[in-house]
């Protein structure tokens, strides 16, 4: 149920940190097919049959917010780099305007400490951002940032699985919603609730921009025995959790929540751990969904 999974590096699974990583091959590639596993990787996954006990799983769910608050207490604003790639990867942040000076309303669901919103606010003076996070500590870090301005940004704490976004964001008022390394931290049984929640504040014709961990990402393959919570769902050493998405599951969840798929592809990258001299495959799922209006759906 954690709302702030934005780990582009899996430190708890001994995947290289951002500082230890560099591109083996410049850029990245998109594909509609899942990554093909080696026989060794297949054997490793097939051997993962024992799941974390029901008691521990209930405890992790109950303490999800506490675990994320402790994460931000340990790392403050230093763990994640600012996401300057967001506008490059998602052209809709600029292209969805009818005219250049049009004010754009954006919601970042699961904003962490603001690594995405503050670069956007700097780059685009005609944008207003709603930003919410599961962790009260993360929201306070956002509000303490020198770039935070109530006239251009509204940050608030929210559990997307049960707190109605309409308490802070007018219904049907948002042009673009970003869901970046967030849904993977939510229990699979509650993912649909998150998508339904964000859909209520999205305008008809509005866009949801999604990026998260993809099926068979290297981080998924590095979890040790005793970490598996369910199919493609794992717990890190610090108690935070991570799900690894297939494009089919995400498309099904979004369709059930009333969102139509526009783009849905795996992003494949290779990164190198300089300390270990290993080149490892990273897999992310990058997708775009829209909310149909009455005229569009009829």
PDB file of C-alpha atoms in Angstrom:
ATOM      1  CA  UNK A   1       0.000   0.000   0.000  1.00  0.00           C
ATOM      2  CA  UNK A   2       3.041   2.275  -0.022  1.00  0.00           C
ATOM      3  CA  UNK A   3       2.594   5.249  -2.277  1.00  0.00           C
ATOM      4  CA  UNK A   4       6.108   6.435  -3.082  1.00  0.00           C
ATOM      5  CA  UNK A   5       8.015   3.716  -4.837  1.00  0.00           C
ATOM      6  CA  UNK A   6      10.436   5.687  -6.975  1.00  0.00           C
ATOM      7  CA  UNK A   7      13.521   3.490  -6.872  1.00  0.00           C
ATOM      8  CA  UNK A   8      15.369   3.616 -10.183  1.00  0.00           C
ATOM      9  CA  UNK A   9      18.074   1.696  -8.298  1.00  0.00           C
ATOM     10  CA  UNK A  10      17.387  -1.229  -5.984  1.00  0.00           C
ATOM     11  CA  UNK A  11      19.916  -0.689  -3.200  1.00  0.00           C
ATOM     12  CA  UNK A  12      18.371  -3.317  -0.960  1.00  0.00           C
ATOM     13  CA  UNK A  13      18.727  -5.992  -3.630  1.00  0.00           C
ATOM     14  CA  UNK A  14      22.393  -5.114  -4.202  1.00  0.00           C
ATOM     15  CA  UNK A  15      21.711  -3.595  -7.583  1.00  0.00           C
ATOM     16  CA  UNK A  16      24.074  -0.705  -8.251  1.00  0.00           C
ATOM     17  CA  UNK A  17      23.191   2.714  -6.919  1.00  0.00           C
ATOM     18  CA  UNK A  18      22.781   5.608  -9.326  1.00  0.00           C
ATOM     19  CA  UNK A  19      26.319   6.782  -8.603  1.00  0.00           C
ATOM     20  CA  UNK A  20      27.699   3.318  -9.440  1.00  0.00           C
ATOM     21  CA  UNK A  21      25.758   3.017 -12.686  1.00  0.00           C
ATOM     22  CA  UNK A  22      26.444   4.240 -16.203  1.00  0.00           C
ATOM     23  CA  UNK A  23      24.977   3.253 -19.528  1.00  0.00           C
ATOM     24  CA  UNK A  24      26.525   0.266 -21.261  1.00  0.00           C
ATOM     25  CA  UNK A  25      24.719   1.229 -24.429  1.00  0.00           C
ATOM     26  CA  UNK A  26      23.670   4.848 -25.001  1.00  0.00           C
ATOM     27  CA  UNK A  27      19.952   5.407 -24.674  1.00  0.00           C
ATOM     28  CA  UNK A  28      17.315   2.721 -24.333  1.00  0.00           C
ATOM     29  CA  UNK A  29      14.945   0.683 -26.450  1.00  0.00           C
ATOM     30  CA  UNK A  30      11.209   0.105 -26.318  1.00  0.00           C
ATOM     31  CA  UNK A  31       9.566  -3.210 -27.069  1.00  0.00           C
ATOM     32  CA  UNK A  32       6.099  -4.738 -26.846  1.00  0.00           C
ATOM     33  CA  UNK A  33       7.492  -8.119 -25.782  1.00  0.00           C
ATOM     34  CA  UNK A  34       8.673  -9.079 -22.317  1.00  0.00           C
ATOM     35  CA  UNK A  35      12.359  -9.685 -21.783  1.00  0.00           C
ATOM     36  CA  UNK A  36      13.496 -13.243 -22.539  1.00  0.00           C
ATOM     37  CA  UNK A  37      15.138 -14.911 -19.557  1.00  0.00           C
ATOM     38  CA  UNK A  38      18.244 -17.042 -19.611  1.00  0.00           C
ATOM     39  CA  UNK A  39      17.974 -20.641 -18.403  1.00  0.00           C
ATOM     40  CA  UNK A  40      19.787 -19.674 -15.194  1.00  0.00           C
ATOM     41  CA  UNK A  41      17.277 -16.903 -14.553  1.00  0.00           C
ATOM     42  CA  UNK A  42      14.363 -19.224 -15.276  1.00  0.00           C
ATOM     43  CA  UNK A  43      15.739 -21.777 -12.826  1.00  0.00           C
ATOM     44  CA  UNK A  44      16.167 -19.105 -10.162  1.00  0.00           C
ATOM     45  CA  UNK A  45      12.592 -17.846 -10.507  1.00  0.00           C
ATOM     46  CA  UNK A  46      11.093 -21.315 -10.635  1.00  0.00           C
ATOM     47  CA  UNK A  47      12.859 -22.135  -7.382  1.00  0.00           C
ATOM     48  CA  UNK A  48      11.144 -19.250  -5.567  1.00  0.00           C
ATOM     49  CA  UNK A  49       8.079 -21.009  -4.235  1.00  0.00           C
ATOM     50  CA  UNK A  50       8.029 -20.210  -0.521  1.00  0.00           C
ATOM     51  CA  UNK A  51       6.137 -17.027   0.309  1.00  0.00           C
ATOM     52  CA  UNK A  52       6.470 -14.720   3.274  1.00  0.00           C
ATOM     53  CA  UNK A  53       4.033 -15.806   5.999  1.00  0.00           C
ATOM     54  CA  UNK A  54       0.532 -14.359   6.111  1.00  0.00           C
ATOM     55  CA  UNK A  55       1.301 -12.841   9.516  1.00  0.00           C
ATOM     56  CA  UNK A  56       4.332 -10.964   8.206  1.00  0.00           C
ATOM     57  CA  UNK A  57       2.453  -9.872   5.083  1.00  0.00           C
ATOM     58  CA  UNK A  58      -0.326  -8.389   7.231  1.00  0.00           C
ATOM     59  CA  UNK A  59       2.305  -6.651   9.345  1.00  0.00           C
ATOM     60  CA  UNK A  60       3.969  -5.167   6.252  1.00  0.00           C
ATOM     61  CA  UNK A  61       0.632  -3.868   5.015  1.00  0.00           C
ATOM     62  CA  UNK A  62      -0.210  -2.354   8.386  1.00  0.00           C
ATOM     63  CA  UNK A  63       3.215  -0.724   8.725  1.00  0.00           C
ATOM     64  CA  UNK A  64       3.598   0.404   5.120  1.00  0.00           C
ATOM     65  CA  UNK A  65       3.350   4.113   5.883  1.00  0.00           C
ATOM     66  CA  UNK A  66       5.752   3.809   8.820  1.00  0.00           C
ATOM     67  CA  UNK A  67       8.313   2.011   6.637  1.00  0.00           C
ATOM     68  CA  UNK A  68       8.206   4.752   3.997  1.00  0.00           C
ATOM     69  CA  UNK A  69       8.422   7.470   6.616  1.00  0.00           C
ATOM     70  CA  UNK A  70      11.512   5.761   8.037  1.00  0.00           C
ATOM     71  CA  UNK A  71      12.937   5.549   4.515  1.00  0.00           C
ATOM     72  CA  UNK A  72      12.658   9.332   4.126  1.00  0.00           C
ATOM     73  CA  UNK A  73      13.976   9.864   7.646  1.00  0.00           C
ATOM     74  CA  UNK A  74      17.137   7.931   6.724  1.00  0.00           C
ATOM     75  CA  UNK A  75      17.619   9.356   3.254  1.00  0.00           C
ATOM     76  CA  UNK A  76      15.923  12.802   3.520  1.00  0.00           C
ATOM     77  CA  UNK A  77      16.052  14.346   0.015  1.00  0.00           C
ATOM     78  CA  UNK A  78      19.266  12.620  -1.059  1.00  0.00           C
ATOM     79  CA  UNK A  79      18.204   9.200  -2.376  1.00  0.00           C
ATOM     80  CA  UNK A  80      16.579  10.041  -5.700  1.00  0.00           C
ATOM     81  CA  UNK A  81      17.947  12.307  -8.380  1.00  0.00           C
ATOM     82  CA  UNK A  82      15.753  15.006  -9.892  1.00  0.00           C
ATOM     83  CA  UNK A  83      13.802  13.609 -12.829  1.00  0.00           C
ATOM     84  CA  UNK A  84      14.807  15.936 -15.618  1.00  0.00           C
ATOM     85  CA  UNK A  85      14.030  13.112 -18.084  1.00  0.00           C
ATOM     86  CA  UNK A  86      10.293  13.359 -17.476  1.00  0.00           C
ATOM     87  CA  UNK A  87       9.484  15.957 -20.144  1.00  0.00           C
ATOM     88  CA  UNK A  88      11.828  14.206 -22.561  1.00  0.00           C
ATOM     89  CA  UNK A  89      10.151  10.843 -22.079  1.00  0.00           C
ATOM     90  CA  UNK A  90       6.593  12.126 -21.933  1.00  0.00           C
ATOM     91  CA  UNK A  91       5.995  14.665 -24.681  1.00  0.00           C
ATOM     92  CA  UNK A  92       2.412  15.106 -23.491  1.00  0.00           C
ATOM     93  CA  UNK A  93       3.594  17.399 -20.713  1.00  0.00           C
ATOM     94  CA  UNK A  94       4.029  20.017 -23.424  1.00  0.00           C
ATOM     95  CA  UNK A  95       2.121  18.630 -26.402  1.00  0.00           C
ATOM     96  CA  UNK A  96      -1.304  18.383 -24.744  1.00  0.00           C
ATOM     97  CA  UNK A  97      -1.737  22.174 -24.725  1.00  0.00           C
ATOM     98  CA  UNK A  98      -4.028  23.718 -27.292  1.00  0.00           C
ATOM     99  CA  UNK A  99      -1.895  26.868 -27.223  1.00  0.00           C
ATOM    100  CA  UNK A 100       1.588  27.533 -25.836  1.00  0.00           C
ATOM    101  CA  UNK A 101       0.613  29.724 -22.885  1.00  0.00           C
ATOM    102  CA  UNK A 102      -2.252  27.477 -21.745  1.00  0.00           C
ATOM    103  CA  UNK A 103      -2.115  26.734 -18.016  1.00  0.00           C
ATOM    104  CA  UNK A 104      -1.613  23.032 -17.441  1.00  0.00           C
ATOM    105  CA  UNK A 105      -2.853  21.308 -14.284  1.00  0.00           C
ATOM    106  CA  UNK A 106      -0.845  18.272 -13.245  1.00  0.00           C
ATOM    107  CA  UNK A 107      -1.172  15.769 -10.407  1.00  0.00           C
ATOM    108  CA  UNK A 108       1.846  13.800  -9.314  1.00  0.00           C
ATOM    109  CA  UNK A 109       0.441  10.822  -7.440  1.00  0.00           C
ATOM    110  CA  UNK A 110       3.220   9.644  -5.152  1.00  0.00           C
ATOM    111  CA  UNK A 111       5.482  12.693  -5.329  1.00  0.00           C
ATOM    112  CA  UNK A 112       8.158  11.608  -2.862  1.00  0.00           C
ATOM    113  CA  UNK A 113      10.313  14.635  -2.018  1.00  0.00           C
ATOM    114  CA  UNK A 114       9.539  16.397  -5.317  1.00  0.00           C
ATOM    115  CA  UNK A 115      12.226  15.065  -7.652  1.00  0.00           C
ATOM    116  CA  UNK A 116       9.783  15.215 -10.556  1.00  0.00           C
ATOM    117  CA  UNK A 117       7.672  18.278  -9.781  1.00  0.00           C
ATOM    118  CA  UNK A 118      10.383  20.818  -9.083  1.00  0.00           C
ATOM    119  CA  UNK A 119      12.207  20.337 -12.419  1.00  0.00           C
ATOM    120  CA  UNK A 120       8.812  20.664 -14.116  1.00  0.00           C
ATOM    121  CA  UNK A 121       7.959  23.849 -12.217  1.00  0.00           C
ATOM    122  CA  UNK A 122      11.335  25.310 -13.198  1.00  0.00           C
ATOM    123  CA  UNK A 123      10.967  24.326 -16.856  1.00  0.00           C
ATOM    124  CA  UNK A 124       7.335  25.353 -17.305  1.00  0.00           C
ATOM    125  CA  UNK A 125       6.000  28.594 -15.848  1.00  0.00           C
ATOM    126  CA  UNK A 126       2.441  27.828 -17.008  1.00  0.00           C
ATOM    127  CA  UNK A 127       1.893  24.764 -14.894  1.00  0.00           C
ATOM    128  CA  UNK A 128       0.111  24.145 -11.597  1.00  0.00           C
ATOM    129  CA  UNK A 129       0.958  20.947  -9.716  1.00  0.00           C
ATOM    130  CA  UNK A 130      -0.993  18.978  -7.147  1.00  0.00           C
ATOM    131  CA  UNK A 131       1.418  16.626  -5.382  1.00  0.00           C
ATOM    132  CA  UNK A 132       0.534  13.922  -2.894  1.00  0.00           C
ATOM    133  CA  UNK A 133       2.417  11.195  -1.099  1.00  0.00           C
ATOM    134  CA  UNK A 134       1.748   8.384   1.358  1.00  0.00           C
ATOM    135  CA  UNK A 135       4.558   9.594   3.637  1.00  0.00           C
ATOM    136  CA  UNK A 136       3.854  12.714   5.747  1.00  0.00           C
ATOM    137  CA  UNK A 137       7.604  13.225   6.066  1.00  0.00           C
ATOM    138  CA  UNK A 138       8.035  13.286   2.281  1.00  0.00           C
ATOM    139  CA  UNK A 139       5.280  15.899   1.942  1.00  0.00           C
ATOM    140  CA  UNK A 140       7.012  18.084   4.528  1.00  0.00           C
ATOM    141  CA  UNK A 141      10.237  17.880   2.524  1.00  0.00           C
ATOM    142  CA  UNK A 142       8.307  19.074  -0.524  1.00  0.00           C
ATOM    143  CA  UNK A 143       6.876  22.035   1.364  1.00  0.00           C
ATOM    144  CA  UNK A 144      10.316  22.949   2.747  1.00  0.00           C
ATOM    145  CA  UNK A 145      11.885  23.070  -0.725  1.00  0.00           C
ATOM    146  CA  UNK A 146      12.845  26.672  -1.683  1.00  0.00           C
ATOM    147  CA  UNK A 147      11.040  26.179  -5.008  1.00  0.00           C
ATOM    148  CA  UNK A 148       7.734  25.320  -3.327  1.00  0.00           C
ATOM    149  CA  UNK A 149       5.207  28.070  -3.931  1.00  0.00           C
ATOM    150  CA  UNK A 150       1.540  27.672  -2.882  1.00  0.00           C
ATOM    151  CA  UNK A 151       0.475  29.731  -5.897  1.00  0.00           C
ATOM    152  CA  UNK A 152       1.916  27.055  -8.204  1.00  0.00           C
ATOM    153  CA  UNK A 153       1.885  23.877  -6.139  1.00  0.00           C
ATOM    154  CA  UNK A 154      -0.337  22.174  -3.573  1.00  0.00           C
ATOM    155  CA  UNK A 155       1.222  19.270  -1.653  1.00  0.00           C
ATOM    156  CA  UNK A 156      -0.744  17.015   0.677  1.00  0.00           C
ATOM    157  CA  UNK A 157      -0.554  13.612   2.354  1.00  0.00           C
ATOM    158  CA  UNK A 158      -2.763  10.900   0.869  1.00  0.00           C
ATOM    159  CA  UNK A 159      -3.183   7.133   0.923  1.00  0.00           C
ATOM    160  CA  UNK A 160      -4.300   6.617  -2.655  1.00  0.00           C
ATOM    161  CA  UNK A 161      -5.928   3.300  -1.798  1.00  0.00           C
ATOM    162  CA  UNK A 162      -8.494   4.828   0.573  1.00  0.00           C
ATOM    163  CA  UNK A 163      -8.284   8.666   0.764  1.00  0.00           C
ATOM    164  CA  UNK A 164     -10.507  10.387  -1.806  1.00  0.00           C
ATOM    165  CA  UNK A 165      -8.354  12.716  -3.920  1.00  0.00           C
ATOM    166  CA  UNK A 166     -11.390  14.938  -4.427  1.00  0.00           C
ATOM    167  CA  UNK A 167     -10.918  16.193  -0.866  1.00  0.00           C
ATOM    168  CA  UNK A 168      -7.918  18.162  -2.201  1.00  0.00           C
ATOM    169  CA  UNK A 169      -8.287  18.172  -6.009  1.00  0.00           C
ATOM    170  CA  UNK A 170     -11.483  19.240  -7.818  1.00  0.00           C
ATOM    171  CA  UNK A 171     -13.178  16.427  -9.685  1.00  0.00           C
ATOM    172  CA  UNK A 172     -12.352  16.308 -13.400  1.00  0.00           C
ATOM    173  CA  UNK A 173      -9.864  19.190 -13.178  1.00  0.00           C
ATOM    174  CA  UNK A 174      -6.481  17.612 -13.982  1.00  0.00           C
ATOM    175  CA  UNK A 175      -4.937  17.568 -17.461  1.00  0.00           C
ATOM    176  CA  UNK A 176      -2.062  15.162 -16.774  1.00  0.00           C
ATOM    177  CA  UNK A 177      -1.441  12.674 -13.964  1.00  0.00           C
ATOM    178  CA  UNK A 178       1.989  11.154 -13.423  1.00  0.00           C
ATOM    179  CA  UNK A 179       2.217   7.765 -11.755  1.00  0.00           C
ATOM    180  CA  UNK A 180       5.966   7.171 -11.711  1.00  0.00           C
ATOM    181  CA  UNK A 181       7.410   4.309  -9.627  1.00  0.00           C
ATOM    182  CA  UNK A 182       4.353   4.413  -7.386  1.00  0.00           C
ATOM    183  CA  UNK A 183       1.880   1.656  -8.228  1.00  0.00           C
ATOM    184  CA  UNK A 184       4.561  -1.025  -7.760  1.00  0.00           C
ATOM    185  CA  UNK A 185       4.586  -0.231  -4.021  1.00  0.00           C
ATOM    186  CA  UNK A 186       0.848  -0.885  -3.660  1.00  0.00           C
ATOM    187  CA  UNK A 187      -0.514  -4.306  -2.786  1.00  0.00           C
ATOM    188  CA  UNK A 188      -1.811  -5.864  -6.043  1.00  0.00           C
ATOM    189  CA  UNK A 189      -5.301  -6.238  -4.537  1.00  0.00           C
ATOM    190  CA  UNK A 190      -5.508  -2.451  -4.113  1.00  0.00           C
ATOM    191  CA  UNK A 191      -3.992  -1.230  -7.386  1.00  0.00           C
ATOM    192  CA  UNK A 192      -7.395  -0.859  -9.050  1.00  0.00           C
ATOM    193  CA  UNK A 193      -8.522   1.400  -6.178  1.00  0.00           C
ATOM    194  CA  UNK A 194      -5.602   3.743  -6.892  1.00  0.00           C
ATOM    195  CA  UNK A 195      -6.429   3.939 -10.598  1.00  0.00           C
ATOM    196  CA  UNK A 196     -10.106   4.585  -9.902  1.00  0.00           C
ATOM    197  CA  UNK A 197      -9.149   7.309  -7.431  1.00  0.00           C
ATOM    198  CA  UNK A 198      -6.908   9.208  -9.846  1.00  0.00           C
ATOM    199  CA  UNK A 199      -9.460   8.741 -12.623  1.00  0.00           C
ATOM    200  CA  UNK A 200     -12.033  10.781 -10.708  1.00  0.00           C
ATOM    201  CA  UNK A 201      -9.915  13.953 -10.785  1.00  0.00           C
ATOM    202  CA  UNK A 202      -8.733  13.514 -14.392  1.00  0.00           C
ATOM    203  CA  UNK A 203     -10.453  15.535 -17.113  1.00  0.00           C
ATOM    204  CA  UNK A 204     -12.187  13.678 -19.936  1.00  0.00           C
ATOM    205  CA  UNK A 205      -9.473  13.416 -22.564  1.00  0.00           C
ATOM    206  CA  UNK A 206      -6.812  13.813 -19.862  1.00  0.00           C
ATOM    207  CA  UNK A 207      -3.689  11.668 -19.800  1.00  0.00           C
ATOM    208  CA  UNK A 208      -2.129   9.335 -17.208  1.00  0.00           C
ATOM    209  CA  UNK A 209       1.626   8.923 -17.667  1.00  0.00           C
ATOM    210  CA  UNK A 210       2.942   5.723 -16.100  1.00  0.00           C
ATOM    211  CA  UNK A 211       6.448   4.398 -15.552  1.00  0.00           C
ATOM    212  CA  UNK A 212       7.370   1.582 -13.177  1.00  0.00           C
ATOM    213  CA  UNK A 213       9.265  -1.673 -12.782  1.00  0.00           C
ATOM    214  CA  UNK A 214       8.762  -4.147 -15.596  1.00  0.00           C
ATOM    215  CA  UNK A 215       8.560  -7.914 -15.493  1.00  0.00           C
ATOM    216  CA  UNK A 216      11.984  -9.600 -15.172  1.00  0.00           C
ATOM    217  CA  UNK A 217      13.824  -6.426 -14.294  1.00  0.00           C
ATOM    218  CA  UNK A 218      17.238  -7.249 -12.830  1.00  0.00           C
ATOM    219  CA  UNK A 219      16.084  -6.068  -9.405  1.00  0.00           C
ATOM    220  CA  UNK A 220      13.346  -8.717  -9.446  1.00  0.00           C
ATOM    221  CA  UNK A 221      15.873 -11.450 -10.132  1.00  0.00           C
ATOM    222  CA  UNK A 222      18.185 -10.377  -7.303  1.00  0.00           C
ATOM    223  CA  UNK A 223      15.755 -10.754  -4.422  1.00  0.00           C
ATOM    224  CA  UNK A 224      16.902 -13.436  -2.005  1.00  0.00           C
ATOM    225  CA  UNK A 225      14.889 -16.295  -0.562  1.00  0.00           C
ATOM    226  CA  UNK A 226      12.346 -15.124   1.985  1.00  0.00           C
ATOM    227  CA  UNK A 227      11.483 -11.941   0.069  1.00  0.00           C
ATOM    228  CA  UNK A 228       8.615 -13.146  -2.104  1.00  0.00           C
ATOM    229  CA  UNK A 229       5.124 -11.949  -1.158  1.00  0.00           C
ATOM    230  CA  UNK A 230       3.264 -13.220  -4.209  1.00  0.00           C
ATOM    231  CA  UNK A 231       3.516 -13.472  -7.973  1.00  0.00           C
ATOM    232  CA  UNK A 232       5.971 -10.740  -9.103  1.00  0.00           C
ATOM    233  CA  UNK A 233       5.663  -9.080  -5.667  1.00  0.00           C
ATOM    234  CA  UNK A 234       8.580  -8.773  -3.209  1.00  0.00           C
ATOM    235  CA  UNK A 235       9.636  -7.076   0.026  1.00  0.00           C
ATOM    236  CA  UNK A 236      12.911  -5.199   0.450  1.00  0.00           C
ATOM    237  CA  UNK A 237      15.117  -5.369   3.532  1.00  0.00           C
ATOM    238  CA  UNK A 238      13.675  -2.100   4.844  1.00  0.00           C
ATOM    239  CA  UNK A 239      10.075  -3.354   4.688  1.00  0.00           C
ATOM    240  CA  UNK A 240       9.052  -1.428   1.559  1.00  0.00           C
ATOM    241  CA  UNK A 241       7.607  -3.504  -1.255  1.00  0.00           C
ATOM    242  CA  UNK A 242       7.866  -3.718  -5.018  1.00  0.00           C
ATOM    243  CA  UNK A 243       5.742  -5.254  -7.767  1.00  0.00           C
ATOM    244  CA  UNK A 244       7.051  -5.965 -11.290  1.00  0.00           C
ATOM    245  CA  UNK A 245       4.480  -5.333 -14.012  1.00  0.00           C
ATOM    246  CA  UNK A 246       3.556  -7.139 -17.178  1.00  0.00           C
ATOM    247  CA  UNK A 247       1.986  -4.880 -19.791  1.00  0.00           C
ATOM    248  CA  UNK A 248      -1.037  -7.172 -19.921  1.00  0.00           C
ATOM    249  CA  UNK A 249      -1.796  -6.787 -16.224  1.00  0.00           C
ATOM    250  CA  UNK A 250      -1.441  -3.008 -16.329  1.00  0.00           C
ATOM    251  CA  UNK A 251      -3.708  -2.751 -19.376  1.00  0.00           C
ATOM    252  CA  UNK A 252      -6.336  -4.909 -17.657  1.00  0.00           C
ATOM    253  CA  UNK A 253      -6.203  -2.848 -14.444  1.00  0.00           C
ATOM    254  CA  UNK A 254      -6.550   0.433 -16.314  1.00  0.00           C
ATOM    255  CA  UNK A 255      -9.417  -0.837 -18.461  1.00  0.00           C
ATOM    256  CA  UNK A 256     -11.283  -1.955 -15.334  1.00  0.00           C
ATOM    257  CA  UNK A 257     -10.732   1.526 -13.886  1.00  0.00           C
ATOM    258  CA  UNK A 258     -12.215   3.206 -16.970  1.00  0.00           C
ATOM    259  CA  UNK A 259      -8.959   4.248 -18.640  1.00  0.00           C
ATOM    260  CA  UNK A 260      -8.105   3.508 -22.261  1.00  0.00           C
ATOM    261  CA  UNK A 261      -4.614   2.445 -23.295  1.00  0.00           C
ATOM    262  CA  UNK A 262      -2.783   4.769 -25.704  1.00  0.00           C
ATOM    263  CA  UNK A 263       0.757   3.339 -25.382  1.00  0.00           C
ATOM    264  CA  UNK A 264       2.114   0.466 -23.302  1.00  0.00           C
ATOM    265  CA  UNK A 265       5.698  -0.709 -23.847  1.00  0.00           C
ATOM    266  CA  UNK A 266       8.641  -2.181 -22.016  1.00  0.00           C
ATOM    267  CA  UNK A 267      11.700   0.056 -21.815  1.00  0.00           C
ATOM    268  CA  UNK A 268      14.936  -1.932 -21.862  1.00  0.00           C
ATOM    269  CA  UNK A 269      18.186  -0.473 -20.603  1.00  0.00           C
ATOM    270  CA  UNK A 270      21.545  -1.904 -19.666  1.00  0.00           C
ATOM    271  CA  UNK A 271      23.470  -0.441 -16.766  1.00  0.00           C
ATOM    272  CA  UNK A 272      26.888  -1.298 -15.437  1.00  0.00           C
ATOM    273  CA  UNK A 273      27.933  -1.753 -11.836  1.00  0.00           C
ATOM    274  CA  UNK A 274      31.447  -0.319 -11.965  1.00  0.00           C
ATOM    275  CA  UNK A 275      32.438  -1.854  -8.638  1.00  0.00           C
ATOM    276  CA  UNK A 276      31.533  -5.371  -9.734  1.00  0.00           C
ATOM    277  CA  UNK A 277      32.111  -4.880 -13.454  1.00  0.00           C
ATOM    278  CA  UNK A 278      28.678  -6.269 -14.258  1.00  0.00           C
ATOM    279  CA  UNK A 279      26.346  -5.118 -17.004  1.00  0.00           C
ATOM    280  CA  UNK A 280      22.761  -5.760 -15.920  1.00  0.00           C
ATOM    281  CA  UNK A 281      19.435  -5.555 -17.754  1.00  0.00           C
ATOM    282  CA  UNK A 282      16.899  -3.082 -16.405  1.00  0.00           C
ATOM    283  CA  UNK A 283      13.271  -3.392 -17.496  1.00  0.00           C
ATOM    284  CA  UNK A 284      10.666  -0.683 -16.955  1.00  0.00           C
ATOM    285  CA  UNK A 285       7.102  -0.376 -18.181  1.00  0.00           C
ATOM    286  CA  UNK A 286       6.270   2.992 -19.724  1.00  0.00           C
ATOM    287  CA  UNK A 287       2.653   3.587 -20.598  1.00  0.00           C
ATOM    288  CA  UNK A 288       0.060   6.200 -21.397  1.00  0.00           C
ATOM    289  CA  UNK A 289      -3.665   6.025 -20.704  1.00  0.00           C
ATOM    290  CA  UNK A 290      -6.515   8.417 -21.301  1.00  0.00           C
ATOM    291  CA  UNK A 291      -9.926   9.040 -19.797  1.00  0.00           C
ATOM    292  CA  UNK A 292     -12.611   9.002 -22.429  1.00  0.00           C
ATOM    293  CA  UNK A 293     -15.270  11.672 -22.484  1.00  0.00           C
ATOM    294  CA  UNK A 294     -18.934  10.907 -23.189  1.00  0.00           C
ATOM    295  CA  UNK A 295     -18.571  11.879 -26.827  1.00  0.00           C
ATOM    296  CA  UNK A 296     -15.456   9.722 -27.181  1.00  0.00           C
ATOM    297  CA  UNK A 297     -16.944   6.638 -25.554  1.00  0.00           C
ATOM    298  CA  UNK A 298     -20.272   6.737 -27.408  1.00  0.00           C
TER     299      UNK A 298
END
